[in-house]
Coordinates of C-alpha atoms in Angstrom, one line a residue:
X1 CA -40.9 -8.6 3.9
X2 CA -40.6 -11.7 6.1
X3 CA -41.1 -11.3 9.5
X4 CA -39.1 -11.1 13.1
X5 CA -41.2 -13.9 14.1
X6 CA -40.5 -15.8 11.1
X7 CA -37.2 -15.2 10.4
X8 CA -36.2 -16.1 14.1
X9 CA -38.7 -19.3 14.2
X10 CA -36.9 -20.4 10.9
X11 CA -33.6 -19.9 12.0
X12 CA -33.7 -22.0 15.2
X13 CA -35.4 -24.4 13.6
X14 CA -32.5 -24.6 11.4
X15 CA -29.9 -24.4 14.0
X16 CA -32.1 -27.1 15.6
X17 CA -32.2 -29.3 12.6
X18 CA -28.6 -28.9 11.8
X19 CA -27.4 -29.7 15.6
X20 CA -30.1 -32.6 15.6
X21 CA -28.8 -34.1 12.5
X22 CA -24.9 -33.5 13.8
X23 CA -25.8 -34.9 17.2
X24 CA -27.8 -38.2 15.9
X25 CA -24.6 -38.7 13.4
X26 CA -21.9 -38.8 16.1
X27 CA -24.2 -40.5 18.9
X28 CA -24.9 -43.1 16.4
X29 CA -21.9 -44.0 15.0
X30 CA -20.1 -43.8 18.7
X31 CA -23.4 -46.0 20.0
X32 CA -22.3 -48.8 17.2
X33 CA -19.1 -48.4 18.0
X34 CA -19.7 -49.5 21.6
X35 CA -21.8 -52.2 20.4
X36 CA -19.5 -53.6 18.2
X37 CA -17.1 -53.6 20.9
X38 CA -19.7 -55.3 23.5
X39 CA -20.2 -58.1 20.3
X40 CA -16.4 -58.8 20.4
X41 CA -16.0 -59.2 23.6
X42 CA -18.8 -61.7 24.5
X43 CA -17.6 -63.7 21.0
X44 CA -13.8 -63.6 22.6
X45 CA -14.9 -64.2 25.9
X46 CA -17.0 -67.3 24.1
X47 CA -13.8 -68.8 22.0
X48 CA -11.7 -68.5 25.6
X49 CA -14.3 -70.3 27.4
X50 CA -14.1 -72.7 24.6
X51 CA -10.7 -73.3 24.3
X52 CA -10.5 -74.4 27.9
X53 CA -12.8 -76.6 27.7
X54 CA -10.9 -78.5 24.5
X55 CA -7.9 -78.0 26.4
X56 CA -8.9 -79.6 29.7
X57 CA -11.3 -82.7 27.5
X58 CA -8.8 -83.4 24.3
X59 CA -8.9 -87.0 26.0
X60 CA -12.4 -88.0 25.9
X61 CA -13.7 -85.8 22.8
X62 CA -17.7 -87.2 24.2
X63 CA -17.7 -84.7 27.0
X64 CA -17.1 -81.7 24.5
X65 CA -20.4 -81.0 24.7
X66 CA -21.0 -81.1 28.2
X67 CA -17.6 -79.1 28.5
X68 CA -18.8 -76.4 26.5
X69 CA -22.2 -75.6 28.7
X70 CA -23.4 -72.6 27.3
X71 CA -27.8 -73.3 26.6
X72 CA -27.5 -71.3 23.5
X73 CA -25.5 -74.0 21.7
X74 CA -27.5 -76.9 22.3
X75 CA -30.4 -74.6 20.2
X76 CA -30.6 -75.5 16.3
X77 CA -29.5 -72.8 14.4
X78 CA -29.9 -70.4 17.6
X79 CA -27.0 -68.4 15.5
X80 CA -24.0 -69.1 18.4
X81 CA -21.7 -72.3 17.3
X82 CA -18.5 -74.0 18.4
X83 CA -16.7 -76.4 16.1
X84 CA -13.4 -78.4 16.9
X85 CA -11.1 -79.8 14.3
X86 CA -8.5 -82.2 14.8
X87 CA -5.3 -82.7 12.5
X88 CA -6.4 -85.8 11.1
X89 CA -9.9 -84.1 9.9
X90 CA -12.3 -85.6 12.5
X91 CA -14.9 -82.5 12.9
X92 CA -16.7 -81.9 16.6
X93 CA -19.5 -79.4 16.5
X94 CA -22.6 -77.9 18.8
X95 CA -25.6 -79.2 18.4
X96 CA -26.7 -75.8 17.5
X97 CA -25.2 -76.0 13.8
X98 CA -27.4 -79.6 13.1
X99 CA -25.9 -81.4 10.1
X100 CA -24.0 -78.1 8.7
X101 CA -20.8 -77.1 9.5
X102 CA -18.3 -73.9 9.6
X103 CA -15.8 -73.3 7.0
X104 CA -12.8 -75.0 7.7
X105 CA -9.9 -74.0 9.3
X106 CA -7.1 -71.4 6.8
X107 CA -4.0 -72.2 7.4
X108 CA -2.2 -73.8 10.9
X109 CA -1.7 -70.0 12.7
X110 CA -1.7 -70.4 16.3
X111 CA -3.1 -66.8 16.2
X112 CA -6.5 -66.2 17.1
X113 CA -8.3 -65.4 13.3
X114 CA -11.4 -63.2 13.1
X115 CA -13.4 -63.4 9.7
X116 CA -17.1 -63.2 8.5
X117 CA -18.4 -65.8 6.6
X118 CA -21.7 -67.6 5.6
X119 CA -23.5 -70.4 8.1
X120 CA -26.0 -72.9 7.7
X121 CA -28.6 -71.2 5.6
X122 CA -26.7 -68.8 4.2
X123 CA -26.4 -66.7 7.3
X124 CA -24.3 -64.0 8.0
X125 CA -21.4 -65.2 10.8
X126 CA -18.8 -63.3 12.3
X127 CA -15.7 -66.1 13.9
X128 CA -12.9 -67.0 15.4
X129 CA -10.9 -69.4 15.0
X130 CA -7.3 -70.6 16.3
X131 CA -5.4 -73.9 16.3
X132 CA -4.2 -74.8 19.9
X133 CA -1.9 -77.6 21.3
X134 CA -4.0 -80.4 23.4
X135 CA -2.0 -82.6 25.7
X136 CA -0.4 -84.9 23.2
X137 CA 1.1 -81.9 21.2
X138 CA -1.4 -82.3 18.4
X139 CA -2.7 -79.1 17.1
X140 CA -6.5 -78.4 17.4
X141 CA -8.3 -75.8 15.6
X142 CA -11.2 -74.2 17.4
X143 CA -13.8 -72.0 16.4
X144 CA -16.6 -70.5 17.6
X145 CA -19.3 -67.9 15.2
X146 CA -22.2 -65.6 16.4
X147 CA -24.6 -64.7 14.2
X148 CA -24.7 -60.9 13.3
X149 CA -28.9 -60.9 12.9
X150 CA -28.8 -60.1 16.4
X151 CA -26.0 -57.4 16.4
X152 CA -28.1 -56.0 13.0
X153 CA -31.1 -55.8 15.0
X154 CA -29.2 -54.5 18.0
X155 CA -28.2 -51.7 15.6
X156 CA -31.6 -50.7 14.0
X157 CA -33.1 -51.1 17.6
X158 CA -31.1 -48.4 18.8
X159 CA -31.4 -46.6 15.5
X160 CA -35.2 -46.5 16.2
X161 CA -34.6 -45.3 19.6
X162 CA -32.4 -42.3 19.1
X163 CA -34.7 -41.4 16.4
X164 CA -37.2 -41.2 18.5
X165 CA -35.3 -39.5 21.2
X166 CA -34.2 -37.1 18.4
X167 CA -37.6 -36.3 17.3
X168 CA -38.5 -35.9 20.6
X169 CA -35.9 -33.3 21.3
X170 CA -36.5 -31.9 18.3
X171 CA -40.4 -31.4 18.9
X172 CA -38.9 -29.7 22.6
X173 CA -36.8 -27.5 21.2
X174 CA -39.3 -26.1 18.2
X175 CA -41.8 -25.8 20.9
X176 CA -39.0 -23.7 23.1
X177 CA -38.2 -22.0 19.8
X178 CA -41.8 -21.2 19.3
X179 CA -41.6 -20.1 23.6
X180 CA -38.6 -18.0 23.1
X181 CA -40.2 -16.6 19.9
X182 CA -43.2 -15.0 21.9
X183 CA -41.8 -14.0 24.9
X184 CA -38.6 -11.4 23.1
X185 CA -41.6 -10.4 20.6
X186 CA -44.2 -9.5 23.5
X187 CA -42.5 -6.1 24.1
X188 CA -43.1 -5.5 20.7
X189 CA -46.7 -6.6 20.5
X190 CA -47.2 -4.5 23.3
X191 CA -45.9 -1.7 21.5
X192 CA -48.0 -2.0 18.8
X193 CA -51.1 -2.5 20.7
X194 CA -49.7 0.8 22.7
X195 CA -49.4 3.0 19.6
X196 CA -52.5 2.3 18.3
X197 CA -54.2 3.4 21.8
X198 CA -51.7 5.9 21.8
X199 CA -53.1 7.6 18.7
X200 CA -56.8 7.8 20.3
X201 CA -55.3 9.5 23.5
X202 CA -52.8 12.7 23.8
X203 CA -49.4 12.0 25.7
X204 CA -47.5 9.1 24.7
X205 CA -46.1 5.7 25.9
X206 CA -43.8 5.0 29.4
X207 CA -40.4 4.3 28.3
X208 CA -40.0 2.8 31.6
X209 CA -42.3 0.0 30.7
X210 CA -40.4 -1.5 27.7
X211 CA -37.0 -3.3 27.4
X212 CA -34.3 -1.3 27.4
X213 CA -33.2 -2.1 23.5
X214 CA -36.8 -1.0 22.7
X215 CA -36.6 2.2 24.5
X216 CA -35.2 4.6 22.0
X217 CA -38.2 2.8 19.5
X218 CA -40.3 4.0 22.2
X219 CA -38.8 7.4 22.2
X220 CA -39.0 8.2 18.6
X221 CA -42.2 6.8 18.0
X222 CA -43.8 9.0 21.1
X223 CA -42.3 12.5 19.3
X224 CA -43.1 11.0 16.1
X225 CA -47.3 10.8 17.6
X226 CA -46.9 14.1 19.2
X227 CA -45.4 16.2 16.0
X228 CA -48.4 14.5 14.2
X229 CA -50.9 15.7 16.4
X230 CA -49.5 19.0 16.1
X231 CA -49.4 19.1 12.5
X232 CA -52.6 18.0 12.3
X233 CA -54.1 20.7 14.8
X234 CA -52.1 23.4 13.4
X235 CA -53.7 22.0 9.6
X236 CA -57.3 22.2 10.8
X237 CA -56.8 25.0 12.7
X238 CA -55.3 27.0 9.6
X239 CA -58.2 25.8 7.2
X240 CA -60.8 27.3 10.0
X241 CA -58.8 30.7 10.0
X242 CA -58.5 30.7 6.0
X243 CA -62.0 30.2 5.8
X244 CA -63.5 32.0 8.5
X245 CA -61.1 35.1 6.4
X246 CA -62.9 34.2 3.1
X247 CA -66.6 34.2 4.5
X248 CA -66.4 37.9 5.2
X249 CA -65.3 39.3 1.8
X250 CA -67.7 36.7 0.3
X251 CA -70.8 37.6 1.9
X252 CA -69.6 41.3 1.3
X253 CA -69.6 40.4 -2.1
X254 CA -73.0 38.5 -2.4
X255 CA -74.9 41.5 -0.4
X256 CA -73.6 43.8 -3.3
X257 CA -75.0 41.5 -5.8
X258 CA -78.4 41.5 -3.9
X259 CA -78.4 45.1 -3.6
X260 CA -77.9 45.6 -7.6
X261 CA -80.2 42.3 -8.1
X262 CA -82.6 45.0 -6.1
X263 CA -82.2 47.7 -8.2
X264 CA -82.7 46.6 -11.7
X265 CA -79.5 44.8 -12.4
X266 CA -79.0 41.5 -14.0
X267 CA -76.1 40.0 -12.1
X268 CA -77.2 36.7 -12.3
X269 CA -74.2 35.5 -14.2
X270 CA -72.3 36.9 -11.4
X271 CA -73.9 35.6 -8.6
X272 CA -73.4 32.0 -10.0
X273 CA -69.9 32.4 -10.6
X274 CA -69.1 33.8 -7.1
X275 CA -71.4 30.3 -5.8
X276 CA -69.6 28.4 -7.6
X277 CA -66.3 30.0 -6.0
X278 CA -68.3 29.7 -2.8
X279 CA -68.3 25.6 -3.3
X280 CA -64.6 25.6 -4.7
X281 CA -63.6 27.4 -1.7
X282 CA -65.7 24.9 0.7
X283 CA -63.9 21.5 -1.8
X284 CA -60.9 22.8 -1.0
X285 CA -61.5 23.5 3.0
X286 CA -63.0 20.2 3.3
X287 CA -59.9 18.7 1.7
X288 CA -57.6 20.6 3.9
X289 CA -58.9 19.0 6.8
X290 CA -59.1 15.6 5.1
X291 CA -55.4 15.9 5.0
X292 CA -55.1 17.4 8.3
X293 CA -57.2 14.0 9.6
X294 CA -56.0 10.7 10.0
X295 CA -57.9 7.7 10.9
X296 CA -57.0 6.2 13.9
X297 CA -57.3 9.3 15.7
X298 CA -59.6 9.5 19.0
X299 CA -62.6 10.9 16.7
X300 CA -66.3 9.8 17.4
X301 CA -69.6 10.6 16.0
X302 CA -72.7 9.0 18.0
X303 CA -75.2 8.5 15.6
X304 CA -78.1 9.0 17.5
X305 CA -77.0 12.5 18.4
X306 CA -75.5 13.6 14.3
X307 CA -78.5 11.1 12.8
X308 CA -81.5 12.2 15.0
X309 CA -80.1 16.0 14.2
X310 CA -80.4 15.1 10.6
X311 CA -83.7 13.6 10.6
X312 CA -85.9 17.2 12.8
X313 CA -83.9 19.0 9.9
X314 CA -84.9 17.0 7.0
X315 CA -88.1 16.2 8.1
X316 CA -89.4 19.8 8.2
X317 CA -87.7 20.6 4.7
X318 CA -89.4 17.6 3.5
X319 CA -93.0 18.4 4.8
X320 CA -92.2 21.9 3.1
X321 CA -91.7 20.2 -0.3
X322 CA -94.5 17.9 -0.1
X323 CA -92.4 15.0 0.3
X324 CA -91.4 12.1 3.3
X325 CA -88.5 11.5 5.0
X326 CA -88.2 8.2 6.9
X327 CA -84.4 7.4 8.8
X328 CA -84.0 4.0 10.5
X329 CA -80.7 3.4 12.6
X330 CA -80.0 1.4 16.0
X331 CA -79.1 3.4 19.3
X332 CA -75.7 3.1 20.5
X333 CA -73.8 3.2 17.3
X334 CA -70.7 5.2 16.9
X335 CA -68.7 6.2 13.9
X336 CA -65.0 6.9 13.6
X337 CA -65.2 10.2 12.3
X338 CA -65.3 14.2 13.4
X339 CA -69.1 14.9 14.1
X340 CA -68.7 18.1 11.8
X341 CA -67.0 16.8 9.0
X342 CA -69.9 14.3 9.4
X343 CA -72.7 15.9 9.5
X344 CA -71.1 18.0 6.4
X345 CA -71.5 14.8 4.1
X346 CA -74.5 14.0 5.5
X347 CA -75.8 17.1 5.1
X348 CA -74.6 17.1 1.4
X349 CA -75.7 13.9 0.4
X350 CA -79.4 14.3 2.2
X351 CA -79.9 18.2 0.5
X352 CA -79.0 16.4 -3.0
X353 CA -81.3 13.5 -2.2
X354 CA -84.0 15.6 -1.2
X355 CA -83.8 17.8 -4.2
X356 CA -83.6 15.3 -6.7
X357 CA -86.3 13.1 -5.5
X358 CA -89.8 12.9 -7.0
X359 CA -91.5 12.3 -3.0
X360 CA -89.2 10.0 -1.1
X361 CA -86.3 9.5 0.7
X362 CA -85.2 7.4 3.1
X363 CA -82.5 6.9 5.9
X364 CA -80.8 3.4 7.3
X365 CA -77.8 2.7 9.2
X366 CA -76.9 -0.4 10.4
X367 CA -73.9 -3.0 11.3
X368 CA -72.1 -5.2 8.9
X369 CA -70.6 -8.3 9.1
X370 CA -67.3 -7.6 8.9
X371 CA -68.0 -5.0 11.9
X372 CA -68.2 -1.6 10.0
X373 CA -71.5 0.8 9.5
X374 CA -73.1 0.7 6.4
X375 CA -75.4 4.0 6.2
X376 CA -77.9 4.0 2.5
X377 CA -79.3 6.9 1.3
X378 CA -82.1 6.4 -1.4
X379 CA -84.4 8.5 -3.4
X380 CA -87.4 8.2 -5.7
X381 CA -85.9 10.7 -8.3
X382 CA -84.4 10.0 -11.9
X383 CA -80.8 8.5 -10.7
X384 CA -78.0 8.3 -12.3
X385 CA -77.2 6.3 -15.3
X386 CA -74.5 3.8 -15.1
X387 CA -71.9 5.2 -17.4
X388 CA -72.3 8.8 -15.2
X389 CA -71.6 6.9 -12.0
X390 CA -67.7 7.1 -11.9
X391 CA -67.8 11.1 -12.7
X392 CA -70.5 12.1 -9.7
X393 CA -67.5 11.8 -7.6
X394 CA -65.3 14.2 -9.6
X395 CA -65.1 18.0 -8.8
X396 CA -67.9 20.1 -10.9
X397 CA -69.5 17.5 -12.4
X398 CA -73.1 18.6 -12.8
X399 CA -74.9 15.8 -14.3
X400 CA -78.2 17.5 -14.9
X401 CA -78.0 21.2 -14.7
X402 CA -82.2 21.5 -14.6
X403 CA -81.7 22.0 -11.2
X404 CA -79.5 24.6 -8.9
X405 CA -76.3 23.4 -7.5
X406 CA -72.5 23.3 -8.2
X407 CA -72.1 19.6 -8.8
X408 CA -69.5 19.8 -5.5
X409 CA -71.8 18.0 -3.1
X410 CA -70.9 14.7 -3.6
X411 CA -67.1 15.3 -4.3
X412 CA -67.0 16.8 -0.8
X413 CA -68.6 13.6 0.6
X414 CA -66.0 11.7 -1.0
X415 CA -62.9 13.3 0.0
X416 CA -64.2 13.4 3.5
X417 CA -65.3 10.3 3.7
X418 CA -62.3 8.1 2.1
X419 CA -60.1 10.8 4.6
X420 CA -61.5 8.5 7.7
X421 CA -61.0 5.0 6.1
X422 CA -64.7 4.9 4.9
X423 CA -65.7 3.9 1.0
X424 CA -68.6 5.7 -0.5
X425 CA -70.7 4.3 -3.7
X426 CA -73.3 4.7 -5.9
X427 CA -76.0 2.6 -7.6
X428 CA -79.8 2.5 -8.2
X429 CA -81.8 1.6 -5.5
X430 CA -84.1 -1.6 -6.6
X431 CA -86.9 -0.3 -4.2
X432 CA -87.6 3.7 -4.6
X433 CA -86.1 3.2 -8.4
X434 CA -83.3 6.4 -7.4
X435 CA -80.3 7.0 -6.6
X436 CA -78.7 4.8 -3.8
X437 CA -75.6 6.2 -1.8
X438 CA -73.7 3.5 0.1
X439 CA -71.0 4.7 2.8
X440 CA -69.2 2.4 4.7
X441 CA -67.3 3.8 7.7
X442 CA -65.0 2.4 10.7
X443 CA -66.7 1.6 14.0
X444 CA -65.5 3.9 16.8
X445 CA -64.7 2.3 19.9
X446 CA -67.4 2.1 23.1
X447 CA -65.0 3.9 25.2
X448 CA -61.5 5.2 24.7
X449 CA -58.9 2.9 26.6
X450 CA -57.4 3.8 30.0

């Protein structure tokens, strides 16, 4: 789905573009308008200035020259010419056109003529010409040319400048776009920056604080957070009565059992049908509140409170097996997860490692680098082969039943621990030549925002 941000970048862009393009077309073409008109007015004003000066020297023909003063002319091919033709063919140019000469006169109109032609060189001229009466009633034809390489140049000069302007404007108004962009999508940044805080906190966001188009957002999004709180409170909160209900009947159950164990009876097949029950029942608890829990909650676990617990415990039921426990974690580390449900896998997951291994497990926690905790749990014991790996994880699945257990241990660990955002996985450990259990879990904040 393409974004606010992008779709209202692209769109001014567009707009941008399209009013650029529109703008440069009409300021261009009115730009060459008005110099076309500045070209034929100096070329007129030339041919005027010209035709007084045949007009006042038609006598003496050798002061032409002199008459017709403008610097340019006396330049060789400087691109400005005059020419003067007589009715008997005698031919009286600027010293400008050298030994060439402009086309001859068309006809005897005494109508100023415009026309573009070829010069010396095969340049591109733009004239006029008209025949005039001198003092003796002849008829003169004069004519005077401008290059158009300098009203070309003229033209992609100022092409090159409104480009430039253009672009610049163009850079300006992205940028602003880019401005504009940020500042109407800063309430909704905030937002999103709020609701995430929002869900580590109870009470919700100040309407008061955001536009008034976002308010009703706001709103929703603040009953929205409080019916999930209260869905997931009232979800824990039922799993705790149901199972705190099902304890009492169970352990009625179980001291039966032990009393007919007592006397004589073999219930054996019994008793491991109502454990097994037992850990169904405490899958399925452990899953209610999975699905009572979400992620981003304000949960936290300090490790070396839930860790150092862990290591008095195992410690002691390690020295009673004849076996070592080491843990190794840095202070200060927090995970984002309930302590119990916590200390539940972790409780799982260090009983089945203990039980399994042949005299060693061992304890590490410890930052990644992408900014999670990675906490290993290896053993000395007989692992699991490869092609077992993927159903260790399921419910039930006892792997090796030489050993007493209902096979639930690590499937609790698992719902709980993917529940938080966290990954559990298994491999052999290249050191102790056991079992290996990887979790990965979300970092809890130092300190819960204000």
């Amino acid at each position: 789905m393409t974004s606010l941000r992008a779709r209202a970048v692209t769109g001014g862009i567009l707009w941008a573009v399209a009013i650029i393009v529109l703008g440069l077309a009409g300021l261009s073409s009115y730009m060459a308008s008005q110099a076309q008109a500045r070209f034929l007015d100096v070329l007129e004003t030339r041919h005027s200035q010209a035709v007084v000066a045949v007009t006042n020297n038609s006598d003496t023909t050798d002061g032409l020259d002199r008459a017709i003063g403008d610097l340019v002319y006396q330049v060789p091919l400087s691109g400005q010419y005059w020419q003067v033709e007589t009715e008997d063919g005698r031919i009286y140019a600027s010293p400008s056109l050298g030994e060439a000469r402009l086309p001859a006169a068309v006809g005897r109109s005494e109508v100023a003529q415009r026309r573009e032609f070829l010069g010396p060189n095969n340049e591109a001229l733009f004239g006029i010409g008209q025949w005039i009466p001198v003092r003796d009633g002849a008829l003169w034809h004069v004519q005077v040319a401008s290059s158009l390489r300098s009203f070309d140049e003229e033209q992609m000069d100022l092409r090159r400048t409104l480009l430039t302007a253009f672009a610049f404007v163009a850079f300006m108004g992205v940028l602003g776009a880019l401005t504009q962009v940020a500042l109407v999508l800063r309430p909704l940044n905030k937002l999103r920056q709020d609701v995430s805080g929002k869900w580590e906190q109870d009470g919700g966001m100040k309407v008061a604080d955001y536009p008034v188009e976002v308010a009703p957002l706001v709103n929703d999004i603040n009953t929205l957070m409080e019916r999930n709180r209260d869905i997931m409170r009232r979800s824990r909160r039922q799993a705790a009565d149901l199972a705190h209900a099902i304890k009492t009947p169970s352990a009625i159950m179980r001291n039966e059992l032990d009393m007919l164990i007592m006397n004589g009876h073999d219930v054996h097949e019994a008793v491991d049908a109502l454990d097994r029950l037992d850990a169904q029942l405490k899958r399925s608890f452990a899953r209610m509140r999975a699905d009572g829990t979400d992620s981003t909650m304000a949960v936290a676990t300090p490790l070396d409170v839930a860790l150092g617990r862990m290591q008095r415990a195992f410690n002691a039921l390690a020295q009673n097996e004849g076996k070592t426990f080491t843990a190794s974690f840095d202070p200060g580390m927090r995970v984002r997860m309930d302590q119990s449900d916590f200390e539940e896998v972790m409780g799982n997951l260090l009983d089945n490692a203990l039980k399994w291994a042949a005299s060693e497990v061992r304890l590490k926690a410890d930052l990644t680098k992408d900014g999670q905790i990675m906490i290993t749990i290896a053993d000395d014991g007989p692992g699991i082969p490869k092609e077992e790996i993927a159903k260790a994880t399921q419910s039930g699945q006892r792997l090796d039943t030489s050993k007493p257990g209902t096979g639930l241990g690590l499937a609790i660990a698992h719902d709980l621990i993917h529940a938080y955002g966290g990954k559990i996985l298994l491999s052999k450990d290249e050191t102790l030549g056991g079992l290996a259990v990887h979790l990965r879990l979300p970092v809890a904040a130092s300190k819960r925002p204000d």
